[in-house]
Amino acid sequence: MRIAERIGNLPPYFFAKLGRRIAELKAQGRDIILLDIGSPDLPPPDFVVEAMYRSVRDPDRHGYGGYYGTPQLRRAIATYYQNRFRVTLDPDKEVATLIGSKEGIANIALSFVDPGQTVLVPDPGYPTYGMGTLLAGGVPVSVPLLAENGFLPDLEAIPAEVAQSAKLLWLNYPNNPTGAVASLEFFQRVVDFAKKYDVLVCHDNPYCDVTFDGYVAPSFLQVPGARDVGLEFNSLSKTYNMAGWRVGMAVGNAMAVEALARTKTNIDSGIFLPIQDAAAAALTGDQAWLERRNRIYQERRDRILETLQEIGIEASKPLASLYVWAKVPEGYDSGGFATRLLEEAGISITPGSAFGPHGEGYVRISLGMSTERIREAMGRLKQFVY
Ligand SMILES: Cc1ncc(COP(=O)(O)O)c(C=O)c1O
C-alpha cells in the first residue's frame, strides 16, 4: 500500500510532532507548561454557552447544518463586520461560513490553485498557507517578513515575474507568529499590488479582537478596492475563546466566496446547527467582555516581557495577537533553545523555524495559558541557565 505523493511529500504538522514528545514527557511524570500552541485557555462568555445549550436541546437542530451556513449566522457575520469595521457585506453573496478558518485556508487553494501554480506565503507564517498550497499541487513561494520592515512583506522586492505568475497572496495582521500589526495605508498598497498583478489577496484576520494598549486592528476590507481583489478569513476561535467549536468565515469578493463555497459543498456538510446558533449569539451579543479578557492577556504579555528583559532575551511588545516573539540567546538556534527549555525546564514554546526559514533565530511564546501557570513558567525561566 502506498500513500499519495501529495501526502508523502508533506512535512508532518509541527504541533502534532511536538504533542507526541510532550505526551512522552508527561507519561514520565514531568510537569510541562504549554506555552506553544495558540489556543485560548479561557471559556467563551456565558451567553454564548447558554445559546448553544438552548439550541442543542431543540430536537429540530440535529440534522445537517446546511452547506452555506444558516441565513441567521451569515447575517450575524455581516452585522459583526458592520459594527466592528463599518464594512457592509451582502450575507448571501459575500459571506462563507467555515468549520474553523483552517479548513477554509486549505480549501481556498483547491478553489484557485492549479498544479504547478504559485502562491505567495509569508515567512514566518501560519503553516496552513503553504500546506494548503502543497495539497492543491501548487508551489508556495516564501515572502520574507523581516524585523527591519516591521514584519511586513516588502512588496517591491517581489520580482515582477514571480508576482505575475502568483495566484494568491497570503497576509495575516495582527500577525502570527510575530505579533506585528499593519496599517490601512499598507493594505492600500496591497490592493494596488493585487490589481497590478491580478493576484487574489487572502487576508487572515483571526487576531483582530485580541488587542492591547487601546490598539484597534483594522479589516483588509476597509480599504477601497479590497473587495475587488480579496477575501478576508476570520474566526471565532480567538475572538470568542471558541477554538474547539470550529467556526469561522471567509468574507469579501463574491466570486471567491462562491468558488470556496462550491469546493466545500463537495467536501463537508456544514457546521452543527447549535454551534451556528451560538456563533450568531457571540457575534451579535455584548462585546464589552472582550476588553476585560484582553486585559488578562495584556497582563500575561507584560509578565513575560518583564522576565525576558530580566534574563537578557530581546523581544518587542506586541499590540495584538496571542504571542510574544522573542529572539533566541546567542549560541542557539530556535529548535535547540526550545528543545532545551522543554527537556530541562518543562516549558514548551514554539521554535520560530516551525513557521518558515525566516523564523529561525526566534521563539514564539503563547499567552493562552492561565496567568498562574505563566508566572510559574517565568519562575522556571529565571532559574534556567542558558
Ligand atoms: C494565523 C492563523 N490563522 C488561522 C488559524 C486557524 O484558526 P481556526 O481554524 O481555529 O479558525 C490560526 C490558529 O492558530 C492562526 O494562528
Tab-separated table of C-alpha atoms and ligand atoms in Angstrom:
chain	number	residue	atom	x	y	z
A	1	MET	CA	0.000	0.000	0.000
A	2	ARG	CA	1.400	3.423	-0.890
A	3	ILE	CA	0.100	6.783	0.246
A	4	ALA	CA	-0.299	9.572	-2.294
A	5	GLU	CA	2.779	11.658	-3.096
A	6	ARG	CA	0.807	14.751	-2.153
A	7	ILE	CA	0.749	13.493	1.457
A	8	GLY	CA	4.066	11.684	1.388
A	9	ASN	CA	5.829	14.926	0.482
A	10	LEU	CA	4.180	16.969	3.245
A	11	PRO	CA	6.320	17.594	6.309
A	12	PRO	CA	4.442	16.407	9.431
A	13	TYR	CA	2.412	19.164	11.094
A	14	PHE	CA	4.822	20.598	13.660
A	15	PHE	CA	2.379	20.708	16.575
A	16	ALA	CA	1.335	17.093	16.031
A	17	LYS	CA	5.002	16.039	16.373
A	18	LEU	CA	5.588	18.243	19.415
A	19	GLY	CA	2.412	16.876	21.046
A	20	ARG	CA	3.799	13.344	20.873
A	21	ARG	CA	7.030	14.352	22.676
A	22	ILE	CA	5.065	16.226	25.353
A	23	ALA	CA	2.884	13.147	25.907
A	24	GLU	CA	6.041	11.040	26.423
A	25	LEU	CA	7.432	13.509	28.974
A	26	LYS	CA	4.110	13.657	30.821
A	27	ALA	CA	3.974	9.857	30.890
A	28	GLN	CA	7.336	10.025	32.723
A	29	GLY	CA	5.644	12.193	35.335
A	30	ARG	CA	7.071	15.535	34.163
A	31	ASP	CA	5.010	18.708	34.615
A	32	ILE	CA	5.096	20.544	31.277
A	33	ILE	CA	3.801	24.120	30.952
A	34	LEU	CA	2.376	24.572	27.477
A	35	LEU	CA	3.190	27.968	26.018
A	36	ASP	CA	3.377	26.661	22.463
A	37	ILE	CA	0.016	26.426	20.706
A	38	GLY	CA	-2.231	29.491	20.406
A	39	SER	CA	-5.378	28.109	21.985
A	40	PRO	CA	-7.224	30.409	24.418
A	41	ASP	CA	-7.375	28.938	27.932
A	42	LEU	CA	-10.427	30.982	28.968
A	43	PRO	CA	-14.002	29.886	28.163
A	44	PRO	CA	-16.468	31.751	25.924
A	45	PRO	CA	-18.850	34.123	27.742
A	46	ASP	CA	-21.874	32.547	29.438
A	47	PHE	CA	-24.391	33.963	26.977
A	48	VAL	CA	-22.705	32.026	24.157
A	49	VAL	CA	-22.691	28.750	26.109
A	50	GLU	CA	-26.355	29.366	27.031
A	51	ALA	CA	-27.257	29.885	23.350
A	52	MET	CA	-25.589	26.569	22.494
A	53	TYR	CA	-27.373	24.818	25.349
A	54	ARG	CA	-30.792	26.135	24.323
A	55	SER	CA	-30.219	25.112	20.732
A	56	VAL	CA	-28.814	21.664	21.432
A	57	ARG	CA	-31.955	20.828	23.450
A	58	ASP	CA	-34.101	21.592	20.415
A	59	PRO	CA	-34.876	18.265	18.660
A	60	ASP	CA	-35.019	20.072	15.324
A	61	ARG	CA	-31.401	21.283	15.480
A	62	HIS	CA	-29.628	17.915	14.978
A	63	GLY	CA	-29.770	17.423	11.223
A	64	TYR	CA	-27.183	18.593	8.684
A	65	GLY	CA	-26.214	22.198	9.205
A	66	GLY	CA	-26.602	23.255	5.557
A	67	TYR	CA	-23.795	23.842	3.057
A	68	TYR	CA	-23.781	27.613	3.197
A	69	GLY	CA	-24.437	28.188	6.879
A	70	THR	CA	-27.766	29.349	8.273
A	71	PRO	CA	-29.073	32.716	6.997
A	72	GLN	CA	-29.048	33.781	10.655
A	73	LEU	CA	-25.300	33.103	11.009
A	74	ARG	CA	-24.450	34.768	7.683
A	75	ARG	CA	-26.469	37.821	8.740
A	76	ALA	CA	-24.727	37.804	12.134
A	77	ILE	CA	-21.332	37.818	10.394
A	78	ALA	CA	-22.448	40.773	8.253
A	79	THR	CA	-23.706	42.574	11.377
A	80	TYR	CA	-20.383	41.985	13.133
A	81	TYR	CA	-18.424	43.391	10.143
A	82	GLN	CA	-20.741	46.396	10.041
A	83	ASN	CA	-20.460	47.158	13.756
A	84	ARG	CA	-16.796	46.329	14.153
A	85	PHE	CA	-15.276	47.687	10.904
A	86	ARG	CA	-18.035	49.717	9.185
A	87	VAL	CA	-17.773	47.211	6.318
A	88	THR	CA	-21.085	46.330	4.663
A	89	LEU	CA	-21.356	42.742	3.421
A	90	ASP	CA	-24.075	41.004	1.438
A	91	PRO	CA	-24.776	37.961	3.666
A	92	ASP	CA	-25.894	35.884	0.675
A	93	LYS	CA	-23.017	36.596	-1.703
A	94	GLU	CA	-20.078	37.890	0.294
A	95	VAL	CA	-20.048	35.564	3.317
A	96	ALA	CA	-18.965	31.909	3.521
A	97	THR	CA	-19.180	30.042	6.823
A	98	LEU	CA	-16.282	27.742	7.721
A	99	ILE	CA	-15.729	24.810	10.079
A	100	GLY	CA	-12.962	26.859	11.692
A	101	SER	CA	-10.909	29.080	9.405
A	102	LYS	CA	-8.163	26.458	8.965
A	103	GLU	CA	-10.223	24.341	6.559
A	104	GLY	CA	-11.116	27.434	4.531
A	105	ILE	CA	-7.455	28.397	4.344
A	106	ALA	CA	-6.649	24.974	2.893
A	107	ASN	CA	-9.757	24.799	0.679
A	108	ILE	CA	-9.209	28.213	-0.949
A	109	ALA	CA	-6.079	26.750	-2.558
A	110	LEU	CA	-8.181	23.900	-4.004
A	111	SER	CA	-10.545	26.551	-5.351
A	112	PHE	CA	-7.944	28.767	-7.048
A	113	VAL	CA	-4.620	26.992	-7.496
A	114	ASP	CA	-3.932	24.526	-10.292
A	115	PRO	CA	-0.967	22.137	-10.108
A	116	GLY	CA	2.317	23.978	-10.601
A	117	GLN	CA	0.870	27.443	-9.916
A	118	THR	CA	2.497	29.636	-7.291
A	119	VAL	CA	1.210	31.149	-4.052
A	120	LEU	CA	2.990	33.897	-2.108
A	121	VAL	CA	3.200	32.898	1.559
A	122	PRO	CA	4.577	34.934	4.442
A	123	ASP	CA	7.721	33.555	6.071
A	124	PRO	CA	7.480	33.211	9.024
A	125	GLY	CA	3.766	32.413	8.780
A	126	TYR	CA	0.903	30.158	9.806
A	127	PRO	CA	1.877	26.806	8.251
A	128	THR	CA	-1.504	26.053	6.622
A	129	TYR	CA	-0.989	28.746	3.932
A	130	GLY	CA	1.875	26.716	2.474
A	131	MET	CA	0.454	23.276	3.301
A	132	GLY	CA	-2.887	24.054	1.631
A	133	THR	CA	-0.958	25.178	-1.432
A	134	LEU	CA	1.009	21.909	-1.498
A	135	LEU	CA	-2.173	19.833	-1.100
A	136	ALA	CA	-3.572	21.575	-4.184
A	137	GLY	CA	-0.377	20.733	-6.110
A	138	GLY	CA	0.727	24.374	-6.043
A	139	VAL	CA	4.112	25.829	-5.201
A	140	PRO	CA	4.463	28.070	-2.135
A	141	VAL	CA	6.898	30.943	-2.691
A	142	SER	CA	8.181	32.428	0.519
A	143	VAL	CA	7.826	36.181	1.125
A	144	PRO	CA	10.193	37.130	3.953
A	145	LEU	CA	8.855	39.114	6.905
A	146	LEU	CA	11.846	40.923	8.373
A	147	ALA	CA	12.186	42.770	11.668
A	148	GLU	CA	13.610	45.834	9.881
A	149	ASN	CA	10.343	46.128	7.880
A	150	GLY	CA	8.131	45.720	10.949
A	151	PHE	CA	7.471	42.133	9.796
A	152	LEU	CA	5.516	43.426	6.772
A	153	PRO	CA	6.327	41.971	3.347
A	154	ASP	CA	8.380	44.224	1.077
A	155	LEU	CA	6.044	44.099	-1.927
A	156	GLU	CA	8.509	45.999	-4.141
A	157	ALA	CA	11.131	43.322	-3.513
A	158	ILE	CA	8.948	40.593	-5.055
A	159	PRO	CA	10.342	40.106	-8.587
A	160	ALA	CA	7.785	41.094	-11.268
A	161	GLU	CA	7.874	37.635	-12.909
A	162	VAL	CA	7.139	35.976	-9.541
A	163	ALA	CA	4.257	38.380	-8.844
A	164	GLN	CA	2.879	37.891	-12.361
A	165	SER	CA	2.700	34.116	-12.013
A	166	ALA	CA	1.253	34.130	-8.469
A	167	LYS	CA	-2.396	33.172	-7.957
A	168	LEU	CA	-2.738	34.082	-4.275
A	169	LEU	CA	-1.015	36.337	-1.769
A	170	TRP	CA	-1.417	35.408	1.907
A	171	LEU	CA	-1.278	38.096	4.585
A	172	ASN	CA	-2.068	37.968	8.297
A	173	TYR	CA	-2.223	41.053	10.555
A	174	PRO	CA	-2.260	41.097	13.554
A	175	ASN	CA	0.387	38.552	12.745
A	176	ASN	CA	1.040	35.055	13.934
A	177	PRO	CA	3.818	34.436	14.942
A	178	THR	CA	5.456	37.894	15.163
A	179	GLY	CA	2.616	39.880	16.774
A	180	ALA	CA	3.168	42.646	14.164
A	181	VAL	CA	0.283	44.843	13.020
A	182	ALA	CA	-0.471	46.527	9.677
A	183	SER	CA	-1.948	49.918	8.771
A	184	LEU	CA	-4.694	50.749	6.287
A	185	GLU	CA	-2.016	52.538	4.263
A	186	PHE	CA	-0.147	49.219	3.922
A	187	PHE	CA	-3.369	47.434	2.937
A	188	GLN	CA	-3.924	50.084	0.254
A	189	ARG	CA	-0.517	49.247	-1.224
A	190	VAL	CA	-1.518	45.566	-1.165
A	191	VAL	CA	-4.674	46.371	-3.177
A	192	ASP	CA	-2.573	48.238	-5.765
A	193	PHE	CA	-0.144	45.293	-5.979
A	194	ALA	CA	-3.005	42.805	-6.389
A	195	LYS	CA	-4.616	44.868	-9.161
A	196	LYS	CA	-1.322	45.261	-10.987
A	197	TYR	CA	-0.546	41.525	-10.948
A	198	ASP	CA	-4.062	40.028	-10.831
A	199	VAL	CA	-3.481	38.177	-7.576
A	200	LEU	CA	-6.209	37.144	-5.111
A	201	VAL	CA	-5.340	38.571	-1.681
A	202	CYS	CA	-6.240	36.299	1.208
A	203	HIS	CA	-6.027	38.265	4.413
A	204	ASP	CA	-6.256	36.169	7.553
A	205	ASN	CA	-7.578	38.191	10.492
A	206	PRO	CA	-8.291	35.853	13.446
A	207	TYR	CA	-6.497	38.081	15.977
A	208	CYS	CA	-8.348	41.319	15.152
A	209	ASP	CA	-10.046	41.331	18.568
A	210	VAL	CA	-7.092	40.196	20.661
A	211	THR	CA	-5.517	43.616	21.112
A	212	PHE	CA	-3.710	45.585	23.833
A	213	ASP	CA	-2.917	49.115	24.966
A	214	GLY	CA	-6.011	50.520	23.209
A	215	TYR	CA	-4.932	49.337	19.758
A	216	VAL	CA	-7.825	48.671	17.323
A	217	ALA	CA	-6.970	46.303	14.448
A	218	PRO	CA	-8.447	47.036	11.005
A	219	SER	CA	-10.040	44.759	8.427
A	220	PHE	CA	-8.420	44.489	4.997
A	221	LEU	CA	-11.903	45.136	3.576
A	222	GLN	CA	-11.913	48.679	4.976
A	223	VAL	CA	-9.629	49.765	2.150
A	224	PRO	CA	-11.234	50.963	-1.119
A	225	GLY	CA	-10.944	48.296	-3.814
A	226	ALA	CA	-10.124	45.468	-1.358
A	227	ARG	CA	-13.303	43.612	-2.206
A	228	ASP	CA	-12.358	43.577	-5.900
A	229	VAL	CA	-9.179	41.654	-5.174
A	230	GLY	CA	-9.528	39.995	-1.813
A	231	LEU	CA	-11.049	37.746	0.718
A	232	GLU	CA	-10.716	38.039	4.486
A	233	PHE	CA	-10.634	34.940	6.668
A	234	ASN	CA	-11.791	35.316	10.234
A	235	SER	CA	-12.548	33.070	13.132
A	236	LEU	CA	-14.423	32.845	16.394
A	237	SER	CA	-11.582	30.756	17.874
A	238	LYS	CA	-9.503	33.572	19.358
A	239	THR	CA	-12.027	36.420	19.467
A	240	TYR	CA	-14.629	34.498	21.467
A	241	ASN	CA	-12.436	31.782	23.059
A	242	MET	CA	-14.178	29.192	20.866
A	243	ALA	CA	-11.199	27.374	19.331
A	244	GLY	CA	-12.644	23.889	19.861
A	245	TRP	CA	-16.078	24.794	18.498
A	246	ARG	CA	-14.758	25.078	14.926
A	247	VAL	CA	-16.467	28.068	13.419
A	248	GLY	CA	-15.061	30.736	11.143
A	249	MET	CA	-15.753	32.706	7.984
A	250	ALA	CA	-14.423	33.968	4.681
A	251	VAL	CA	-15.832	37.317	3.567
A	252	GLY	CA	-15.308	39.721	0.690
A	253	ASN	CA	-15.040	39.096	-3.046
A	254	ALA	CA	-18.283	37.396	-4.163
A	255	MET	CA	-16.643	35.307	-6.868
A	256	ALA	CA	-14.026	33.983	-4.430
A	257	VAL	CA	-16.692	33.307	-1.777
A	258	GLU	CA	-18.729	31.338	-4.326
A	259	ALA	CA	-15.689	29.327	-5.504
A	260	LEU	CA	-14.732	28.444	-1.925
A	261	ALA	CA	-18.313	27.505	-1.025
A	262	ARG	CA	-18.566	25.345	-4.175
A	263	THR	CA	-15.400	23.457	-3.213
A	264	LYS	CA	-16.709	22.953	0.296
A	265	THR	CA	-20.093	21.600	-0.818
A	266	ASN	CA	-18.137	18.647	-2.202
A	267	ILE	CA	-16.055	18.106	0.928
A	268	ASP	CA	-18.095	18.872	4.053
A	269	SER	CA	-21.723	19.257	5.061
A	270	GLY	CA	-21.656	22.384	7.161
A	271	ILE	CA	-21.424	23.315	10.827
A	272	PHE	CA	-23.529	21.712	13.608
A	273	LEU	CA	-26.620	23.938	13.920
A	274	PRO	CA	-26.327	24.660	17.686
A	275	ILE	CA	-22.754	25.857	17.058
A	276	GLN	CA	-24.038	28.162	14.328
A	277	ASP	CA	-26.697	29.482	16.720
A	278	ALA	CA	-24.121	30.103	19.449
A	279	ALA	CA	-21.749	31.734	16.940
A	280	ALA	CA	-24.517	34.117	15.835
A	281	ALA	CA	-25.123	34.977	19.505
A	282	ALA	CA	-21.407	35.629	20.055
A	283	LEU	CA	-21.109	37.900	17.007
A	284	THR	CA	-24.195	39.991	17.718
A	285	GLY	CA	-24.224	39.961	21.525
A	286	ASP	CA	-22.499	42.171	24.071
A	287	GLN	CA	-18.851	42.739	23.069
A	288	ALA	CA	-17.814	44.637	26.209
A	289	TRP	CA	-16.368	41.491	27.850
A	290	LEU	CA	-13.637	41.377	25.173
A	291	GLU	CA	-11.881	44.313	26.773
A	292	ARG	CA	-11.798	42.553	30.156
A	293	ARG	CA	-10.462	39.372	28.533
A	294	ASN	CA	-7.802	41.332	26.641
A	295	ARG	CA	-6.640	42.949	29.884
A	296	ILE	CA	-5.881	39.451	31.194
A	297	TYR	CA	-3.770	38.674	28.108
A	298	GLN	CA	-2.075	42.060	28.394
A	299	GLU	CA	-1.053	41.336	31.974
A	300	ARG	CA	0.401	37.985	30.875
A	301	ARG	CA	2.221	39.668	27.995
A	302	ASP	CA	3.759	42.180	30.382
A	303	ARG	CA	4.792	39.474	32.837
A	304	ILE	CA	6.553	37.533	30.060
A	305	LEU	CA	8.270	40.636	28.658
A	306	GLU	CA	9.446	41.635	32.125
A	307	THR	CA	11.058	38.226	32.682
A	308	LEU	CA	12.624	38.145	29.227
A	309	GLN	CA	14.146	41.557	29.833
A	310	GLU	CA	15.471	40.466	33.238
A	311	ILE	CA	17.275	37.474	31.758
A	312	GLY	CA	18.544	39.380	28.715
A	313	ILE	CA	16.306	37.971	25.972
A	314	GLU	CA	15.190	40.511	23.390
A	315	ALA	CA	11.511	40.784	22.427
A	316	SER	CA	9.275	43.576	21.177
A	317	LYS	CA	5.961	44.445	22.795
A	318	PRO	CA	3.072	43.146	20.639
A	319	LEU	CA	-0.020	45.360	20.301
A	320	ALA	CA	-2.124	42.352	19.348
A	321	SER	CA	-2.203	38.551	18.865
A	322	LEU	CA	-1.731	35.794	21.401
A	323	TYR	CA	2.058	35.741	21.191
A	324	VAL	CA	5.372	37.174	22.268
A	325	TRP	CA	8.021	36.771	19.540
A	326	ALA	CA	11.427	36.635	21.197
A	327	LYS	CA	15.000	36.373	19.937
A	328	VAL	CA	16.873	33.227	20.953
A	329	PRO	CA	20.024	33.792	23.002
A	330	GLU	CA	23.353	33.735	21.221
A	331	GLY	CA	24.805	30.318	20.606
A	332	TYR	CA	21.428	28.663	19.976
A	333	ASP	CA	19.201	28.045	17.009
A	334	SER	CA	15.460	28.208	17.679
A	335	GLY	CA	14.946	24.440	17.689
A	336	GLY	CA	17.873	23.886	20.059
A	337	PHE	CA	16.689	26.553	22.506
A	338	ALA	CA	13.074	25.335	22.507
A	339	THR	CA	14.190	21.719	22.977
A	340	ARG	CA	16.402	22.576	25.959
A	341	LEU	CA	13.600	24.566	27.569
A	342	LEU	CA	11.201	21.660	27.092
A	343	GLU	CA	13.531	18.913	28.255
A	344	GLU	CA	15.217	20.761	31.132
A	345	ALA	CA	12.723	23.362	32.356
A	346	GLY	CA	9.452	21.692	31.320
A	347	ILE	CA	8.334	24.748	29.311
A	348	SER	CA	7.031	24.118	25.818
A	349	ILE	CA	7.418	27.053	23.427
A	350	THR	CA	7.475	27.037	19.631
A	351	PRO	CA	10.730	27.427	17.718
A	352	GLY	CA	10.413	30.178	15.113
A	353	SER	CA	11.697	27.788	12.462
A	354	ALA	CA	8.336	25.931	12.639
A	355	PHE	CA	6.879	28.965	10.817
A	356	GLY	CA	9.427	29.030	7.977
A	357	PRO	CA	13.160	29.625	7.445
A	358	HIS	CA	12.873	33.333	8.348
A	359	GLY	CA	11.517	32.361	11.750
A	360	GLU	CA	14.949	30.969	12.615
A	361	GLY	CA	16.537	32.906	15.457
A	362	TYR	CA	13.215	33.407	17.260
A	363	VAL	CA	10.816	31.548	19.522
A	364	ARG	CA	7.088	32.129	19.983
A	365	ILE	CA	5.596	32.221	23.469
A	366	SER	CA	1.826	31.908	23.739
A	367	LEU	CA	-0.401	33.917	26.107
A	368	GLY	CA	-3.112	31.232	26.022
A	369	MET	CA	-2.274	29.691	29.383
A	370	SER	CA	-3.511	30.625	32.869
A	371	THR	CA	-1.777	33.610	34.476
A	372	GLU	CA	-0.711	31.383	37.350
A	373	ARG	CA	0.989	28.855	35.079
A	374	ILE	CA	2.633	31.648	33.093
A	375	ARG	CA	4.010	33.016	36.375
A	376	GLU	CA	5.337	29.579	37.200
A	377	ALA	CA	6.890	29.237	33.749
A	378	MET	CA	8.580	32.617	34.136
A	379	GLY	CA	9.950	31.493	37.513
A	380	ARG	CA	11.406	28.401	35.844
A	381	LEU	CA	12.802	30.541	33.027
A	382	LYS	CA	14.662	32.739	35.525
A	383	GLN	CA	16.264	29.623	37.029
A	384	PHE	CA	17.191	28.259	33.634
A	385	VAL	CA	20.817	28.838	32.765
A	386	TYR	CA	21.366	29.131	29.043
B	1	LIG	C1	-2.988	32.984	11.721
B	1	LIG	C2	-3.973	31.907	11.964
B	1	LIG	N1	-4.896	31.667	11.046
B	1	LIG	C3	-5.827	30.710	11.228
B	1	LIG	C4	-5.841	29.936	12.360
B	1	LIG	C5	-6.872	28.845	12.477
B	1	LIG	O1	-7.888	29.162	13.305
B	1	LIG	P1	-9.236	28.327	13.360
B	1	LIG	O2	-9.127	27.201	12.384
B	1	LIG	O3	-9.356	27.847	14.749
B	1	LIG	O4	-10.318	29.282	12.965
B	1	LIG	C6	-4.886	30.143	13.340
B	1	LIG	C7	-4.875	29.298	14.538
B	1	LIG	O5	-3.986	29.292	15.342
B	1	LIG	C8	-3.930	31.162	13.150
B	1	LIG	O6	-2.988	31.424	14.046
